[in-house]
Coordinates of C-alpha atoms in Angstrom, one line a residue:
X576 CA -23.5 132.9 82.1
X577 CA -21.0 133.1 79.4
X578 CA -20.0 129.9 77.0
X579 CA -16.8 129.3 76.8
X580 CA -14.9 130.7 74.0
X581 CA -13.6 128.6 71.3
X582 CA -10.1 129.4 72.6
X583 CA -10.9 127.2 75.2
X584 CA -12.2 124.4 73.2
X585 CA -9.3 123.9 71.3
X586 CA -7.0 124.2 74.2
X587 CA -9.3 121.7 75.9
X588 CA -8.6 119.6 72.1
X589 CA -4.8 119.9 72.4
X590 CA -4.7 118.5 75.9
X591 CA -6.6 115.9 75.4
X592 CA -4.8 114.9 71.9
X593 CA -1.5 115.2 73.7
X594 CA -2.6 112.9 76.6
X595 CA -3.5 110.4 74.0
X596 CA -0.2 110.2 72.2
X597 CA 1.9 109.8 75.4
X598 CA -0.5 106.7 76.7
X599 CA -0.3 105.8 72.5
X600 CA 3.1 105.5 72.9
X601 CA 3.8 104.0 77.1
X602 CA 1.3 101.5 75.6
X603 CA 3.9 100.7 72.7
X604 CA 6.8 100.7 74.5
X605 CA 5.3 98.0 77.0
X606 CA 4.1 95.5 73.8
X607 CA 7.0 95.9 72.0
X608 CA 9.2 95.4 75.1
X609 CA 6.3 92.1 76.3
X610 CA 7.7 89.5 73.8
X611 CA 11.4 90.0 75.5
X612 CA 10.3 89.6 78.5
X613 CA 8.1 86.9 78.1
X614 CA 10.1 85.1 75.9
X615 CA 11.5 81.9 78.5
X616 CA 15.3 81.4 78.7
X617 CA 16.8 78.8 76.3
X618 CA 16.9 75.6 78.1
X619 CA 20.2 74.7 80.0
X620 CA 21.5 71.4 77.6
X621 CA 21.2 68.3 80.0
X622 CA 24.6 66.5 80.7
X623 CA 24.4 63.3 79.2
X624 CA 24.8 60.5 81.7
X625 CA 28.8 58.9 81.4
X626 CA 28.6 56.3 79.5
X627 CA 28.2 52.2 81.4
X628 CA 31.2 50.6 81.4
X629 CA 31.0 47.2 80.1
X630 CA 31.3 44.0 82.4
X631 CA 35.2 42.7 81.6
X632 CA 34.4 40.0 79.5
X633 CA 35.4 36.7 80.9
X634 CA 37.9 34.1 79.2
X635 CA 35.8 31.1 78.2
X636 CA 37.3 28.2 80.2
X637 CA 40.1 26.6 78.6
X638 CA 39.1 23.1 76.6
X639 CA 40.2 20.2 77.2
X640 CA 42.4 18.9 74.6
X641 CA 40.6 16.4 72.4
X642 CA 41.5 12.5 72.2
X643 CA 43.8 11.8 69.6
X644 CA 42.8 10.2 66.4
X645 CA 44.3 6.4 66.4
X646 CA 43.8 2.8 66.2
X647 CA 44.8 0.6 68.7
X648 CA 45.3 -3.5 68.7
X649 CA 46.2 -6.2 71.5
X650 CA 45.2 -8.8 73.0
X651 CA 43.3 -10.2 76.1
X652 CA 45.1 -10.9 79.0
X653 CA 44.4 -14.4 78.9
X654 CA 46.1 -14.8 75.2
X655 CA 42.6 -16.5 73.7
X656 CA 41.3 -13.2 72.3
X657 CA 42.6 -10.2 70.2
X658 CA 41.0 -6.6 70.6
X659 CA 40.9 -3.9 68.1
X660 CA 39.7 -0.3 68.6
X661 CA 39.7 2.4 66.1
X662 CA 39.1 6.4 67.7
X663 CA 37.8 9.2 65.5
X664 CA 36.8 12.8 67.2
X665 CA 35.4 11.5 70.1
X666 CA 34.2 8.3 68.9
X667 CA 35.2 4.8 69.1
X668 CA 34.6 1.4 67.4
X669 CA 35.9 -1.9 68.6
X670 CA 36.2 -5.4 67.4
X671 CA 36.3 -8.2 70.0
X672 CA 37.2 -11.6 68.3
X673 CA 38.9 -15.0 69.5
X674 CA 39.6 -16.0 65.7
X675 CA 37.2 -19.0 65.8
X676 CA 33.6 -18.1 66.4
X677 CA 33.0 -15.7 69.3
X678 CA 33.0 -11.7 68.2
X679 CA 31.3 -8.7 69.0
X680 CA 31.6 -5.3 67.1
X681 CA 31.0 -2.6 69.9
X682 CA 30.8 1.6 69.8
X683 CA 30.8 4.4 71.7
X684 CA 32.0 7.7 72.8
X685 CA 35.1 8.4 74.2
X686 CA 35.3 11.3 77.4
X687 CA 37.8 14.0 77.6
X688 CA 39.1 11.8 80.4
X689 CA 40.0 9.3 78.0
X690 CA 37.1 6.6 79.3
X691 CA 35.0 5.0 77.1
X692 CA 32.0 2.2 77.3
X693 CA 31.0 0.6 74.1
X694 CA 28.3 -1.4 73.8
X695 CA 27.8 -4.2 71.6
X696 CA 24.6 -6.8 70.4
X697 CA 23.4 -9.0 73.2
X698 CA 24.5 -7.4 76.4
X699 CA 28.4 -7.1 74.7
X700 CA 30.1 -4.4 76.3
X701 CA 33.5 -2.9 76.5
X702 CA 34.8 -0.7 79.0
X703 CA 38.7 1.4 78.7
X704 CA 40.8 3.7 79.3
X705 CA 42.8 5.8 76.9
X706 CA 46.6 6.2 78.6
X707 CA 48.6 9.0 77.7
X708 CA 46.9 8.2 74.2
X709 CA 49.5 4.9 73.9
X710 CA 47.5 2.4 74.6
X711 CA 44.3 1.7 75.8
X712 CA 43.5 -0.9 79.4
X713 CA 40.2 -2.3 79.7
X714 CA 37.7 -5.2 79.9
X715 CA 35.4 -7.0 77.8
X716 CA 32.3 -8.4 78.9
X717 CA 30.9 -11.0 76.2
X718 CA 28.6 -14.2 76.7
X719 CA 28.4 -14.5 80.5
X720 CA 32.3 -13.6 80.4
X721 CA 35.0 -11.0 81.2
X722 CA 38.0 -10.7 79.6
X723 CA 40.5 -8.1 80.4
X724 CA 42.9 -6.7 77.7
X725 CA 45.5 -4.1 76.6
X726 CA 45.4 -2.6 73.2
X727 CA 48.9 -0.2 72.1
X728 CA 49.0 2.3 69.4
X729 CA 48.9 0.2 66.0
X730 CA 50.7 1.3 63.0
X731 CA 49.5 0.9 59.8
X732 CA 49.4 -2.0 58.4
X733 CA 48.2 -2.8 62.1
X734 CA 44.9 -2.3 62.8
X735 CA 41.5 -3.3 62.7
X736 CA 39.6 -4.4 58.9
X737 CA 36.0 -5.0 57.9
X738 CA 34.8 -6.5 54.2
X739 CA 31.2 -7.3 53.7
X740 CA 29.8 -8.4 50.4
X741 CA 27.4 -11.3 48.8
X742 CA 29.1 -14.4 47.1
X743 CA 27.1 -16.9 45.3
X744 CA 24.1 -15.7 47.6
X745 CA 25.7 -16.0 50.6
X746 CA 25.9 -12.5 52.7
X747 CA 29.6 -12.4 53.8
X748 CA 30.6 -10.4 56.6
X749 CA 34.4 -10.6 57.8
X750 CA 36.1 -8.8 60.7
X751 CA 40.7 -9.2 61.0
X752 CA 42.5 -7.5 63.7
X753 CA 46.1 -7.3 62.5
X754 CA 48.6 -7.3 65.8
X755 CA 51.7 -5.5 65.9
X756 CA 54.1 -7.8 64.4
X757 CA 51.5 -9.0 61.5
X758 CA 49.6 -11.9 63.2
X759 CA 45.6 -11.6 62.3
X760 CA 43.0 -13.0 64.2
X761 CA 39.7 -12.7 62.3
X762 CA 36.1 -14.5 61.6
X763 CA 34.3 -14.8 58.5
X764 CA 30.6 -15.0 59.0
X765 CA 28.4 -16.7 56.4
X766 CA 24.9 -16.5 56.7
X767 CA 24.8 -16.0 60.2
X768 CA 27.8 -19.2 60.7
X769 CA 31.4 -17.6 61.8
X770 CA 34.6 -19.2 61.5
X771 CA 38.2 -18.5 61.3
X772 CA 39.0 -16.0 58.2
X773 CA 41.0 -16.6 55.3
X774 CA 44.5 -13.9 55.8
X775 CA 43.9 -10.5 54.3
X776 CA 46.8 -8.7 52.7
X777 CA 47.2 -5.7 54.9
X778 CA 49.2 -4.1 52.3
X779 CA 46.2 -4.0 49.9
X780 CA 43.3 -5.6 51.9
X781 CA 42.5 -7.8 49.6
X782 CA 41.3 -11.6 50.5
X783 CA 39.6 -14.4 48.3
X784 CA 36.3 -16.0 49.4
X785 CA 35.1 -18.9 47.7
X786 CA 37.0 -17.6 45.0
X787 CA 36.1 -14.5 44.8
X788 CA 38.7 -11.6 45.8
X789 CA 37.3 -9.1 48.4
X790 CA 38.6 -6.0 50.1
X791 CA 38.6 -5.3 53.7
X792 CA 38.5 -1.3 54.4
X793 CA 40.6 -0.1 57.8
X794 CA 37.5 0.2 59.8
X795 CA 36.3 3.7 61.7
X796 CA 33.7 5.4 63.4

């Protein structure tokens, strides 16, 4: 048998070198296309979510208008007392005094409803009611008794005074309520021993004790 020739080998060469370069180059065409096709589709941007609408706000509730500052002065309905009440910003101070030797000094707080109750030392207590801020009804319950009273709007030099001070070491403490028209009724307590008061000058507030001039100050809370 007869080998083959060397044509034949190299044919044989060629084919086979030729088969190599097309798969060579399907094999390229497939990687270089892979990353293309692989490659995932940029992600669709999400919607963002419409924006909450915030709850209306609600109005706050209206307030109520506040008591008026004032000072107020009368007297009991039975004519033996004289009452004195000075307001400031919702609080109140009172002076309950029959110009010999029964007083209280009473405080408290005053409701938008214009009502107040005071309270005093030993049980004293004052109960009112602020009308149409012009004068002020109510009842005073001191030492086993009541005594009902109206106080109107006071005008300076109307009003209700305080002076305390020491004199010859005696501890002086004085309380006038001046009435619309310029009577005072007022006590002067010495040591723990009231009696009637010596007259103030409303003008100034001046007032001598055992000869000694003092100042009463408008009194508030």
């Amino acid at each position: 048998m007869k080998r083959p020739g060397p044509l034949l080998t190299l044919l044989t060469g060629l084919l086979l070198a030729v088969f190599m370069l097309t798969l060579n180059a399907t094999t390229g065409t497939k990687n270089a296309s892979s990353p293309s096709q692989e490659a995932s589709p940029s992600a669709t941007p999400q919607a963002s979510p419409p924006p909450t609408s915030a709850p209306p706000s609600s109005s706050p509730p209206p307030s109520k208008s506040a008591q008026p500052n004032a000072d107020y002065a009368g007297r009991t309905d039975d004519n033996s007392s004289a009452v004195a009440v000075s307001l400031r910003g919702g609080k109140a101070i009172a002076y309950f005094c029959d110009g010999r030797s029964k007083e209280s000094w009473l405080k408290g707080d005053v409701k938008d409803d214009g009502t107040m109750k005071l309270t005093g030392k030993n049980g004293a207590e004052l109960n009112g009611t602020l009308k149409d801020g012009r004068s002020i009804r109510g009842t005073v319950d001191l030492g086993g008794q009541r005594y009902a009273f109206t106080a109107d709007k006071a005008v300076k030099p109307s009003g209700l005074y305080r002076a305390t001070a020491t004199v010859r070491g005696a501890k002086l403490d004085g309380g006038w309520i001046v009435l619309p028209g310029g009577k005072q009724v007022g006590i002067l307590d010495r040591d723990g021993k009231p009696a009637a008061a010596p007259t103030i000058d409303p003008r100034t507030g001046t007032v001598t004790v055992d000869g000694q001039t003092l100042t009463a100050s408008p009194v508030t809370p």
